[in-house]
PDB file of C-alpha atoms in Angstrom:
ATOM      1  CA  MET A   1       0.000   0.000   0.000  1.00  0.00           C
ATOM      2  CA  TYR A   2       2.668   2.481   1.050  1.00  0.00           C
ATOM      3  CA  LYS A   3       4.799   1.453  -1.934  1.00  0.00           C
ATOM      4  CA  ALA A   4       1.824   2.213  -4.182  1.00  0.00           C
ATOM      5  CA  ILE A   5       1.397   5.652  -2.629  1.00  0.00           C
ATOM      6  CA  SER A   6       5.114   6.412  -3.112  1.00  0.00           C
ATOM      7  CA  ALA A   7       4.983   5.189  -6.720  1.00  0.00           C
ATOM      8  CA  ASN A   8       1.921   7.357  -7.329  1.00  0.00           C
ATOM      9  CA  LYS A   9       3.746  10.419  -6.028  1.00  0.00           C
ATOM     10  CA  ARG A  10       6.719   9.750  -8.305  1.00  0.00           C
ATOM     11  CA  ASN A  11       4.482   9.186 -11.306  1.00  0.00           C
ATOM     12  CA  THR A  12       2.609  12.389 -10.537  1.00  0.00           C
ATOM     13  CA  VAL A  13       5.849  14.388 -10.741  1.00  0.00           C
ATOM     14  CA  VAL A  14       6.559  12.843 -14.146  1.00  0.00           C
ATOM     15  CA  ILE A  15       3.034  13.557 -15.360  1.00  0.00           C
ATOM     16  CA  MET A  16       3.158  17.177 -14.214  1.00  0.00           C
ATOM     17  CA  ALA A  17       6.520  17.553 -15.964  1.00  0.00           C
ATOM     18  CA  VAL A  18       4.877  16.374 -19.194  1.00  0.00           C
ATOM     19  CA  PHE A  19       2.210  19.056 -18.802  1.00  0.00           C
ATOM     20  CA  LEU A  20       4.856  21.726 -18.299  1.00  0.00           C
ATOM     21  CA  LEU A  21       6.792  20.498 -21.346  1.00  0.00           C
ATOM     22  CA  ILE A  22       3.650  20.803 -23.459  1.00  0.00           C
ATOM     23  CA  ILE A  23       3.081  24.367 -22.245  1.00  0.00           C
ATOM     24  CA  GLY A  24       6.758  25.203 -22.829  1.00  0.00           C
ATOM     25  CA  GLY A  25       6.535  23.780 -26.352  1.00  0.00           C
ATOM     26  CA  LEU A  26       3.478  25.876 -27.118  1.00  0.00           C
ATOM     27  CA  GLY A  27       5.268  28.940 -25.768  1.00  0.00           C
ATOM     28  CA  ALA A  28       8.280  28.227 -27.998  1.00  0.00           C
ATOM     29  CA  LEU A  29       5.954  27.936 -30.995  1.00  0.00           C
ATOM     30  CA  ALA A  30       4.419  31.312 -30.145  1.00  0.00           C
ATOM     31  CA  GLY A  31       7.915  32.826 -30.039  1.00  0.00           C
ATOM     32  CA  TYR A  32       8.679  31.336 -33.453  1.00  0.00           C
ATOM     33  CA  ILE A  33       5.449  32.660 -34.982  1.00  0.00           C
ATOM     34  CA  TYR A  34       6.282  36.215 -33.887  1.00  0.00           C
ATOM     35  CA  GLN A  35      10.071  35.824 -34.098  1.00  0.00           C
ATOM     36  CA  ASP A  36      10.266  37.125 -30.535  1.00  0.00           C
ATOM     37  CA  TRP A  37      11.248  34.919 -27.584  1.00  0.00           C
ATOM     38  CA  GLY A  38       9.734  37.489 -25.267  1.00  0.00           C
ATOM     39  CA  VAL A  39       6.409  36.198 -26.550  1.00  0.00           C
ATOM     40  CA  THR A  40       7.410  32.729 -25.307  1.00  0.00           C
ATOM     41  CA  VAL A  41       7.913  34.072 -21.793  1.00  0.00           C
ATOM     42  CA  ALA A  42       4.608  35.968 -21.953  1.00  0.00           C
ATOM     43  CA  VAL A  43       2.716  32.891 -23.136  1.00  0.00           C
ATOM     44  CA  VAL A  44       4.138  30.682 -20.384  1.00  0.00           C
ATOM     45  CA  VAL A  45       3.355  33.325 -17.735  1.00  0.00           C
ATOM     46  CA  ILE A  46      -0.213  33.772 -19.023  1.00  0.00           C
ATOM     47  CA  ALA A  47      -0.731  29.996 -19.119  1.00  0.00           C
ATOM     48  CA  SER A  48       0.589  29.665 -15.563  1.00  0.00           C
ATOM     49  CA  ILE A  49      -1.747  32.387 -14.283  1.00  0.00           C
ATOM     50  CA  TYR A  50      -4.696  30.815 -16.095  1.00  0.00           C
ATOM     51  CA  ALA A  51      -3.851  27.379 -14.668  1.00  0.00           C
ATOM     52  CA  LEU A  52      -3.548  28.870 -11.166  1.00  0.00           C
ATOM     53  CA  VAL A  53      -6.955  30.560 -11.439  1.00  0.00           C
ATOM     54  CA  GLN A  54      -8.471  27.322 -12.725  1.00  0.00           C
ATOM     55  CA  PHE A  55      -6.828  25.448  -9.861  1.00  0.00           C
ATOM     56  CA  PHE A  56      -8.646  27.568  -7.275  1.00  0.00           C
ATOM     57  CA  LEU A  57     -11.976  27.605  -9.145  1.00  0.00           C
ATOM     58  CA  ALA A  58     -11.999  24.003 -10.389  1.00  0.00           C
ATOM     59  CA  SER A  59     -13.614  22.485  -7.315  1.00  0.00           C
ATOM     60  CA  HIS A  60     -16.556  24.904  -7.410  1.00  0.00           C
ATOM     61  CA  GLU A  61     -16.834  24.457 -11.177  1.00  0.00           C
ATOM     62  CA  ALA A  62     -16.885  20.657 -10.879  1.00  0.00           C
ATOM     63  CA  LEU A  63     -19.711  20.784  -8.343  1.00  0.00           C
ATOM     64  CA  ALA A  64     -21.695  23.401 -10.256  1.00  0.00           C
ATOM     65  CA  ILE A  65     -21.540  21.865 -13.730  1.00  0.00           C
ATOM     66  CA  ASN A  66     -22.591  18.477 -12.345  1.00  0.00           C
ATOM     67  CA  GLY A  67     -25.600  19.986 -10.567  1.00  0.00           C
ATOM     68  CA  ALA A  68     -24.382  19.122  -7.059  1.00  0.00           C
ATOM     69  CA  ARG A  69     -26.386  20.586  -4.168  1.00  0.00           C
ATOM     70  CA  GLU A  70     -24.831  20.898  -0.708  1.00  0.00           C
ATOM     71  CA  ILE A  71     -26.775  19.204   2.071  1.00  0.00           C
ATOM     72  CA  GLU A  72     -26.796  19.228   5.845  1.00  0.00           C
ATOM     73  CA  LYS A  73     -27.216  16.282   8.192  1.00  0.00           C
ATOM     74  CA  ARG A  74     -30.996  16.672   8.412  1.00  0.00           C
ATOM     75  CA  ASP A  75     -31.355  16.424   4.622  1.00  0.00           C
ATOM     76  CA  ALA A  76     -29.866  12.898   4.320  1.00  0.00           C
ATOM     77  CA  PRO A  77     -28.947  11.635   7.813  1.00  0.00           C
ATOM     78  CA  GLU A  78     -27.620   8.199   6.810  1.00  0.00           C
ATOM     79  CA  LEU A  79     -25.439   9.531   3.994  1.00  0.00           C
ATOM     80  CA  TYR A  80     -24.085  12.314   6.188  1.00  0.00           C
ATOM     81  CA  ARG A  81     -23.330   9.939   9.078  1.00  0.00           C
ATOM     82  CA  ILE A  82     -21.436   7.553   6.792  1.00  0.00           C
ATOM     83  CA  VAL A  83     -19.187  10.381   5.567  1.00  0.00           C
ATOM     84  CA  GLU A  84     -18.802  11.665   9.130  1.00  0.00           C
ATOM     85  CA  ASN A  85     -17.753   8.234  10.447  1.00  0.00           C
ATOM     86  CA  LEU A  86     -15.294   7.707   7.600  1.00  0.00           C
ATOM     87  CA  ALA A  87     -13.724  11.121   8.240  1.00  0.00           C
ATOM     88  CA  ILE A  88     -13.279  10.242  11.920  1.00  0.00           C
ATOM     89  CA  THR A  89     -11.825   6.820  11.047  1.00  0.00           C
ATOM     90  CA  GLU A  90      -9.315   8.358   8.630  1.00  0.00           C
ATOM     91  CA  GLY A  91      -8.509  11.307  10.909  1.00  0.00           C
ATOM     92  CA  LEU A  92      -9.631  13.753   8.214  1.00  0.00           C
ATOM     93  CA  PRO A  93     -11.640  16.973   8.470  1.00  0.00           C
ATOM     94  CA  MET A  94     -15.343  16.517   7.719  1.00  0.00           C
ATOM     95  CA  PRO A  95     -15.831  17.280   4.007  1.00  0.00           C
ATOM     96  CA  LYS A  96     -18.861  19.089   2.651  1.00  0.00           C
ATOM     97  CA  VAL A  97     -21.490  16.663   1.368  1.00  0.00           C
ATOM     98  CA  TYR A  98     -23.382  17.124  -1.893  1.00  0.00           C
ATOM     99  CA  ILE A  99     -26.158  15.291  -3.728  1.00  0.00           C
ATOM    100  CA  MET A 100     -26.661  15.257  -7.508  1.00  0.00           C
ATOM    101  CA  GLN A 101     -30.145  14.593  -8.846  1.00  0.00           C
ATOM    102  CA  ASP A 102     -29.233  11.967 -11.415  1.00  0.00           C
ATOM    103  CA  PRO A 103     -30.389   8.340 -11.872  1.00  0.00           C
ATOM    104  CA  SER A 104     -26.863   7.240 -12.828  1.00  0.00           C
ATOM    105  CA  PRO A 105     -25.130   5.591  -9.821  1.00  0.00           C
ATOM    106  CA  ASN A 106     -21.955   7.595  -9.273  1.00  0.00           C
ATOM    107  CA  ALA A 107     -19.930   9.779  -6.901  1.00  0.00           C
ATOM    108  CA  PHE A 108     -16.847  11.982  -6.830  1.00  0.00           C
ATOM    109  CA  ALA A 109     -14.607  13.894  -4.448  1.00  0.00           C
ATOM    110  CA  THR A 110     -13.044  17.261  -5.124  1.00  0.00           C
ATOM    111  CA  GLY A 111     -11.083  20.015  -3.404  1.00  0.00           C
ATOM    112  CA  ARG A 112      -7.508  21.215  -3.134  1.00  0.00           C
ATOM    113  CA  ASN A 113      -6.755  19.394   0.119  1.00  0.00           C
ATOM    114  CA  PRO A 114      -8.602  17.562   2.935  1.00  0.00           C
ATOM    115  CA  ARG A 115      -9.582  20.890   4.550  1.00  0.00           C
ATOM    116  CA  THR A 116     -11.391  22.060   1.413  1.00  0.00           C
ATOM    117  CA  ALA A 117     -12.704  18.648   0.316  1.00  0.00           C
ATOM    118  CA  SER A 118     -16.223  17.907  -0.849  1.00  0.00           C
ATOM    119  CA  VAL A 119     -17.892  14.566  -1.555  1.00  0.00           C
ATOM    120  CA  ALA A 120     -20.842  14.299  -3.947  1.00  0.00           C
ATOM    121  CA  VAL A 121     -23.096  11.337  -4.696  1.00  0.00           C
ATOM    122  CA  THR A 122     -25.952  10.864  -7.142  1.00  0.00           C
ATOM    123  CA  THR A 123     -29.482   9.945  -6.137  1.00  0.00           C
ATOM    124  CA  GLY A 124     -29.052   6.916  -8.383  1.00  0.00           C
ATOM    125  CA  LEU A 125     -26.152   5.643  -6.242  1.00  0.00           C
ATOM    126  CA  MET A 126     -28.180   6.054  -3.054  1.00  0.00           C
ATOM    127  CA  GLU A 127     -31.090   4.145  -4.562  1.00  0.00           C
ATOM    128  CA  ILE A 128     -29.267   0.989  -5.689  1.00  0.00           C
ATOM    129  CA  MET A 129     -26.603   0.598  -2.988  1.00  0.00           C
ATOM    130  CA  ASN A 130     -27.264  -0.830   0.439  1.00  0.00           C
ATOM    131  CA  LYS A 131     -25.603   0.813   3.443  1.00  0.00           C
ATOM    132  CA  ARG A 132     -22.573  -1.490   3.340  1.00  0.00           C
ATOM    133  CA  GLU A 133     -21.969  -0.835  -0.371  1.00  0.00           C
ATOM    134  CA  LEU A 134     -22.589   2.903  -0.045  1.00  0.00           C
ATOM    135  CA  THR A 135     -20.050   3.016   2.793  1.00  0.00           C
ATOM    136  CA  ALA A 136     -17.534   1.226   0.564  1.00  0.00           C
ATOM    137  CA  VAL A 137     -18.035   3.701  -2.305  1.00  0.00           C
ATOM    138  CA  LEU A 138     -17.689   6.677   0.023  1.00  0.00           C
ATOM    139  CA  ALA A 139     -14.573   5.119   1.596  1.00  0.00           C
ATOM    140  CA  HIS A 140     -13.148   4.985  -1.931  1.00  0.00           C
ATOM    141  CA  GLU A 141     -13.882   8.701  -2.376  1.00  0.00           C
ATOM    142  CA  MET A 142     -12.381   9.511   1.003  1.00  0.00           C
ATOM    143  CA  GLY A 143      -9.352   7.530  -0.169  1.00  0.00           C
ATOM    144  CA  HIS A 144      -8.968  10.086  -2.975  1.00  0.00           C
ATOM    145  CA  VAL A 145      -9.035  12.819  -0.328  1.00  0.00           C
ATOM    146  CA  LYS A 146      -6.538  11.054   1.951  1.00  0.00           C
ATOM    147  CA  ASN A 147      -4.140  10.265  -0.915  1.00  0.00           C
ATOM    148  CA  TYR A 148      -4.347  13.860  -2.216  1.00  0.00           C
ATOM    149  CA  ASP A 149      -5.683  12.611  -5.542  1.00  0.00           C
ATOM    150  CA  ILE A 150      -8.083  15.545  -5.403  1.00  0.00           C
ATOM    151  CA  LEU A 151      -5.097  17.916  -5.438  1.00  0.00           C
ATOM    152  CA  VAL A 152      -3.590  16.177  -8.469  1.00  0.00           C
ATOM    153  CA  ASN A 153      -6.963  16.298 -10.230  1.00  0.00           C
ATOM    154  CA  MET A 154      -7.263  20.032  -9.597  1.00  0.00           C
ATOM    155  CA  VAL A 155      -3.738  20.666 -10.914  1.00  0.00           C
ATOM    156  CA  ALA A 156      -4.429  18.532 -13.994  1.00  0.00           C
ATOM    157  CA  PHE A 157      -7.778  20.268 -14.524  1.00  0.00           C
ATOM    158  CA  GLY A 158      -6.089  23.672 -14.485  1.00  0.00           C
ATOM    159  CA  LEU A 159      -3.230  22.629 -16.762  1.00  0.00           C
ATOM    160  CA  VAL A 160      -5.475  20.893 -19.308  1.00  0.00           C
ATOM    161  CA  GLY A 161      -7.607  24.036 -19.434  1.00  0.00           C
ATOM    162  CA  ALA A 162      -4.516  26.203 -19.890  1.00  0.00           C
ATOM    163  CA  ILE A 163      -3.186  24.008 -22.709  1.00  0.00           C
ATOM    164  CA  GLY A 164      -6.537  24.055 -24.494  1.00  0.00           C
ATOM    165  CA  MET A 165      -6.748  27.842 -24.182  1.00  0.00           C
ATOM    166  CA  LEU A 166      -3.161  28.260 -25.421  1.00  0.00           C
ATOM    167  CA  ALA A 167      -3.643  25.948 -28.393  1.00  0.00           C
ATOM    168  CA  ASP A 168      -6.776  27.803 -29.475  1.00  0.00           C
ATOM    169  CA  LEU A 169      -5.019  31.168 -29.120  1.00  0.00           C
ATOM    170  CA  LEU A 170      -1.939  30.016 -31.049  1.00  0.00           C
ATOM    171  CA  VAL A 171      -3.995  28.604 -33.924  1.00  0.00           C
ATOM    172  CA  ARG A 172      -5.507  32.072 -34.336  1.00  0.00           C
ATOM    173  CA  MET A 173      -2.040  33.638 -34.137  1.00  0.00           C
ATOM    174  CA  LEU A 174      -0.662  31.196 -36.693  1.00  0.00           C
ATOM    175  CA  PHE A 175      -3.246  32.129 -39.309  1.00  0.00           C
ATOM    176  CA  SER A 176      -3.486  35.838 -38.547  1.00  0.00           C
ATOM    177  CA  SER A 177       0.194  36.729 -38.061  1.00  0.00           C
ATOM    178  CA  LYS A 178       1.655  38.503 -41.101  1.00  0.00           C
ATOM    179  CA  SER A 179       4.993  39.480 -39.587  1.00  0.00           C
ATOM    180  CA  ASP A 180       7.911  37.884 -41.436  1.00  0.00           C
ATOM    181  CA  ARG A 181       5.539  35.318 -42.950  1.00  0.00           C
ATOM    182  CA  ASP A 182       7.682  34.885 -46.065  1.00  0.00           C
ATOM    183  CA  ASN A 183      10.776  34.149 -43.975  1.00  0.00           C
ATOM    184  CA  LYS A 184       9.178  31.372 -41.996  1.00  0.00           C
ATOM    185  CA  ASN A 185       9.994  27.770 -42.766  1.00  0.00           C
ATOM    186  CA  PRO A 186       6.847  26.125 -44.229  1.00  0.00           C
ATOM    187  CA  ALA A 187       7.842  22.729 -42.829  1.00  0.00           C
ATOM    188  CA  LEU A 188       8.162  24.153 -39.334  1.00  0.00           C
ATOM    189  CA  MET A 189       4.829  25.925 -39.711  1.00  0.00           C
ATOM    190  CA  ILE A 190       3.158  22.641 -40.648  1.00  0.00           C
ATOM    191  CA  PHE A 191       4.893  20.898 -37.743  1.00  0.00           C
ATOM    192  CA  GLY A 192       3.705  23.665 -35.448  1.00  0.00           C
ATOM    193  CA  LEU A 193       0.110  23.348 -36.646  1.00  0.00           C
ATOM    194  CA  VAL A 194       0.174  19.591 -36.054  1.00  0.00           C
ATOM    195  CA  GLY A 195       1.589  20.245 -32.599  1.00  0.00           C
ATOM    196  CA  LEU A 196      -1.209  22.682 -31.807  1.00  0.00           C
ATOM    197  CA  ILE A 197      -3.792  20.085 -32.767  1.00  0.00           C
ATOM    198  CA  LEU A 198      -2.114  17.293 -30.814  1.00  0.00           C
ATOM    199  CA  ALA A 199      -1.248  19.263 -27.647  1.00  0.00           C
ATOM    200  CA  PRO A 200      -4.782  19.342 -26.142  1.00  0.00           C
ATOM    201  CA  ILE A 201      -5.252  15.670 -27.053  1.00  0.00           C
ATOM    202  CA  ALA A 202      -1.963  14.750 -25.383  1.00  0.00           C
ATOM    203  CA  ALA A 203      -2.886  16.778 -22.283  1.00  0.00           C
ATOM    204  CA  THR A 204      -6.264  15.020 -22.051  1.00  0.00           C
ATOM    205  CA  LEU A 205      -4.613  11.598 -22.382  1.00  0.00           C
ATOM    206  CA  VAL A 206      -2.233  12.465 -19.545  1.00  0.00           C
ATOM    207  CA  GLN A 207      -5.174  13.574 -17.397  1.00  0.00           C
ATOM    208  CA  LEU A 208      -6.953  10.268 -18.080  1.00  0.00           C
ATOM    209  CA  ALA A 209      -3.778   8.340 -17.265  1.00  0.00           C
ATOM    210  CA  ILE A 210      -3.711  10.064 -13.869  1.00  0.00           C
ATOM    211  CA  SER A 211      -7.306   9.022 -13.239  1.00  0.00           C
ATOM    212  CA  ARG A 212      -6.882   5.367 -14.232  1.00  0.00           C
ATOM    213  CA  GLN A 213      -3.722   5.033 -12.158  1.00  0.00           C
ATOM    214  CA  ARG A 214      -5.276   6.455  -9.033  1.00  0.00           C
ATOM    215  CA  GLU A 215      -8.556   4.532  -9.108  1.00  0.00           C
ATOM    216  CA  TYR A 216      -6.806   1.305  -8.123  1.00  0.00           C
ATOM    217  CA  LEU A 217      -5.128   3.029  -5.190  1.00  0.00           C
ATOM    218  CA  ALA A 218      -8.418   4.591  -4.040  1.00  0.00           C
ATOM    219  CA  ASP A 219     -10.067   1.153  -4.227  1.00  0.00           C
ATOM    220  CA  ALA A 220      -7.308  -0.274  -2.019  1.00  0.00           C
ATOM    221  CA  SER A 221      -7.493   2.688   0.388  1.00  0.00           C
ATOM    222  CA  GLY A 222     -11.268   2.368   0.712  1.00  0.00           C
ATOM    223  CA  ALA A 223     -11.054  -1.374   1.313  1.00  0.00           C
ATOM    224  CA  LEU A 224      -8.393  -0.878   4.001  1.00  0.00           C
ATOM    225  CA  THR A 225     -10.538   1.741   5.725  1.00  0.00           C
ATOM    226  CA  THR A 226     -13.660  -0.428   5.913  1.00  0.00           C
ATOM    227  CA  ARG A 227     -11.799  -3.767   6.162  1.00  0.00           C
ATOM    228  CA  ASP A 228     -14.494  -4.933   3.756  1.00  0.00           C
ATOM    229  CA  PRO A 229     -13.136  -5.240   0.189  1.00  0.00           C
ATOM    230  CA  GLU A 230     -16.051  -7.477  -0.778  1.00  0.00           C
ATOM    231  CA  ALA A 231     -18.479  -4.587  -0.185  1.00  0.00           C
ATOM    232  CA  LEU A 232     -16.641  -2.430  -2.724  1.00  0.00           C
ATOM    233  CA  ALA A 233     -16.427  -5.359  -5.139  1.00  0.00           C
ATOM    234  CA  ALA A 234     -20.197  -5.855  -4.757  1.00  0.00           C
ATOM    235  CA  ALA A 235     -20.783  -2.138  -5.429  1.00  0.00           C
ATOM    236  CA  LEU A 236     -18.695  -2.368  -8.612  1.00  0.00           C
ATOM    237  CA  GLU A 237     -20.628  -5.500  -9.631  1.00  0.00           C
ATOM    238  CA  LYS A 238     -23.862  -3.513  -9.374  1.00  0.00           C
ATOM    239  CA  LEU A 239     -22.422  -0.872 -11.674  1.00  0.00           C
ATOM    240  CA  LYS A 240     -21.948  -3.542 -14.347  1.00  0.00           C
ATOM    241  CA  THR A 241     -25.727  -4.019 -14.507  1.00  0.00           C
ATOM    242  CA  HIS A 242     -27.088  -0.679 -13.293  1.00  0.00           C
ATOM    243  CA  GLY A 243     -24.392   1.695 -14.552  1.00  0.00           C
ATOM    244  CA  ARG A 244     -25.418   4.273 -17.135  1.00  0.00           C
ATOM    245  CA  PRO A 245     -24.128   7.615 -18.465  1.00  0.00           C
ATOM    246  CA  MET A 246     -25.050  10.628 -16.375  1.00  0.00           C
ATOM    247  CA  GLU A 247     -27.693  12.996 -17.684  1.00  0.00           C
ATOM    248  CA  LYS A 248     -25.441  15.988 -17.021  1.00  0.00           C
ATOM    249  CA  GLN A 249     -22.230  14.996 -18.742  1.00  0.00           C
ATOM    250  CA  ASN A 250     -19.013  16.974 -18.773  1.00  0.00           C
ATOM    251  CA  ARG A 251     -15.813  15.518 -20.174  1.00  0.00           C
ATOM    252  CA  SER A 252     -13.553  17.862 -18.180  1.00  0.00           C
ATOM    253  CA  THR A 253     -14.683  16.364 -14.854  1.00  0.00           C
ATOM    254  CA  ALA A 254     -15.310  12.765 -15.982  1.00  0.00           C
ATOM    255  CA  SER A 255     -12.016  11.491 -14.557  1.00  0.00           C
ATOM    256  CA  MET A 256     -13.018  12.578 -11.036  1.00  0.00           C
ATOM    257  CA  PHE A 257     -15.954  10.169 -10.765  1.00  0.00           C
ATOM    258  CA  PHE A 258     -16.158   6.757  -9.104  1.00  0.00           C
ATOM    259  CA  SER A 259     -16.969   5.205 -12.482  1.00  0.00           C
ATOM    260  CA  ASN A 260     -17.114   6.517 -16.031  1.00  0.00           C
ATOM    261  CA  PRO A 261     -20.019   9.027 -16.209  1.00  0.00           C
ATOM    262  CA  LEU A 262     -19.849   9.270 -20.013  1.00  0.00           C
ATOM    263  CA  LYS A 263     -20.597   6.901 -22.845  1.00  0.00           C
ATOM    264  CA  LYS A 264     -18.170   4.003 -22.992  1.00  0.00           C
ATOM    265  CA  ALA A 265     -14.690   4.680 -24.331  1.00  0.00           C
ATOM    266  CA  SER A 266     -11.840   2.279 -24.982  1.00  0.00           C
ATOM    267  CA  GLY A 267      -8.064   2.226 -24.964  1.00  0.00           C
ATOM    268  CA  LEU A 268      -6.190   5.382 -24.001  1.00  0.00           C
ATOM    269  CA  PHE A 269      -9.425   7.385 -23.940  1.00  0.00           C
ATOM    270  CA  ARG A 270     -10.914   5.413 -21.040  1.00  0.00           C
ATOM    271  CA  THR A 271     -11.528   7.589 -17.994  1.00  0.00           C
ATOM    272  CA  HIS A 272     -11.329   4.602 -15.616  1.00  0.00           C
ATOM    273  CA  PRO A 273      -9.864   1.095 -15.431  1.00  0.00           C
ATOM    274  CA  PRO A 274     -12.263  -1.716 -16.473  1.00  0.00           C
ATOM    275  CA  LEU A 275     -14.743  -2.659 -13.731  1.00  0.00           C
ATOM    276  CA  ASP A 276     -13.808  -6.336 -14.043  1.00  0.00           C
ATOM    277  CA  GLU A 277     -10.155  -5.544 -13.397  1.00  0.00           C
ATOM    278  CA  ARG A 278     -10.977  -3.431 -10.340  1.00  0.00           C
ATOM    279  CA  ILE A 279     -13.166  -6.230  -8.942  1.00  0.00           C
ATOM    280  CA  LYS A 280     -10.475  -8.822  -9.660  1.00  0.00           C
ATOM    281  CA  ARG A 281      -7.802  -6.834  -7.827  1.00  0.00           C
ATOM    282  CA  LEU A 282     -10.027  -6.255  -4.797  1.00  0.00           C
ATOM    283  CA  ARG A 283     -10.876  -9.937  -4.427  1.00  0.00           C
ATOM    284  CA  LYS A 284      -7.331 -11.076  -5.130  1.00  0.00           C
ATOM    285  CA  ASN A 285      -5.946  -8.859  -2.349  1.00  0.00           C
ATOM    286  CA  ALA A 286      -8.862  -9.344   0.059  1.00  0.00           C
ATOM    287  CA  THR A 287      -6.823 -11.444   2.492  1.00  0.00           C
ATOM    288  CA  ARG A 288      -4.145  -8.734   2.706  1.00  0.00           C
ATOM    289  CA  MET A 289      -6.691  -6.116   3.766  1.00  0.00           C
TER     290      MET A 289
END
């Protein structure tokens, strides 16, 4: 478990470095377009500021665009008590609790750190899960909080947004810039255009890689917290038959959810590991938990 957490931290550094390389590459392209490396510095600074703003707003945005409504204990006593007990067990601050009116069974955690964390569940999840299974799902989400996956998600959210904004801006610059156009290497211009198209795709793939990698760890963390890996496996089994895309879908926050909230995707574009593989790992390691 602790080896997995350490490996996750190392991989996160690598992943963040890839994001920064993409932004640096886009900045270098901007400098080439205008034949001014000062533009490169400006682009990187603007992207960093944009990513920072997104970092602080992302949690509120994720809750808002998914229609999450904050509740108090009297609104859903059992749900609130489960989260409260898990927070006490893990030694974490009590997160804010939200409910999303959606028949799709799902949940997610967000925030910059445990002090600013929020946990949201759909009405669909509450309807099909018994108390034991609901506890297991929420323990998984609290695992994301404990492991600081929510922080990584917020950083990735901000950087993906910054890369998308930069790529869109640079495409406009590429086609509108007339300065020294005749002196520019056509091959490099074509290479730059391809790079602009691929950069947001690459950033999204990195974000999805973060999500898939961390779901296994959150499953293990949740199972260790409850000492009941079979409950989480049973919850995942239910998703195989009752799972469905959410009515309010947003690709930018899909990787934060307990299971894929969008239509099914395959290969590198999957937001989550396969349910069968998650169930297999839980049951295989049940005796170690």
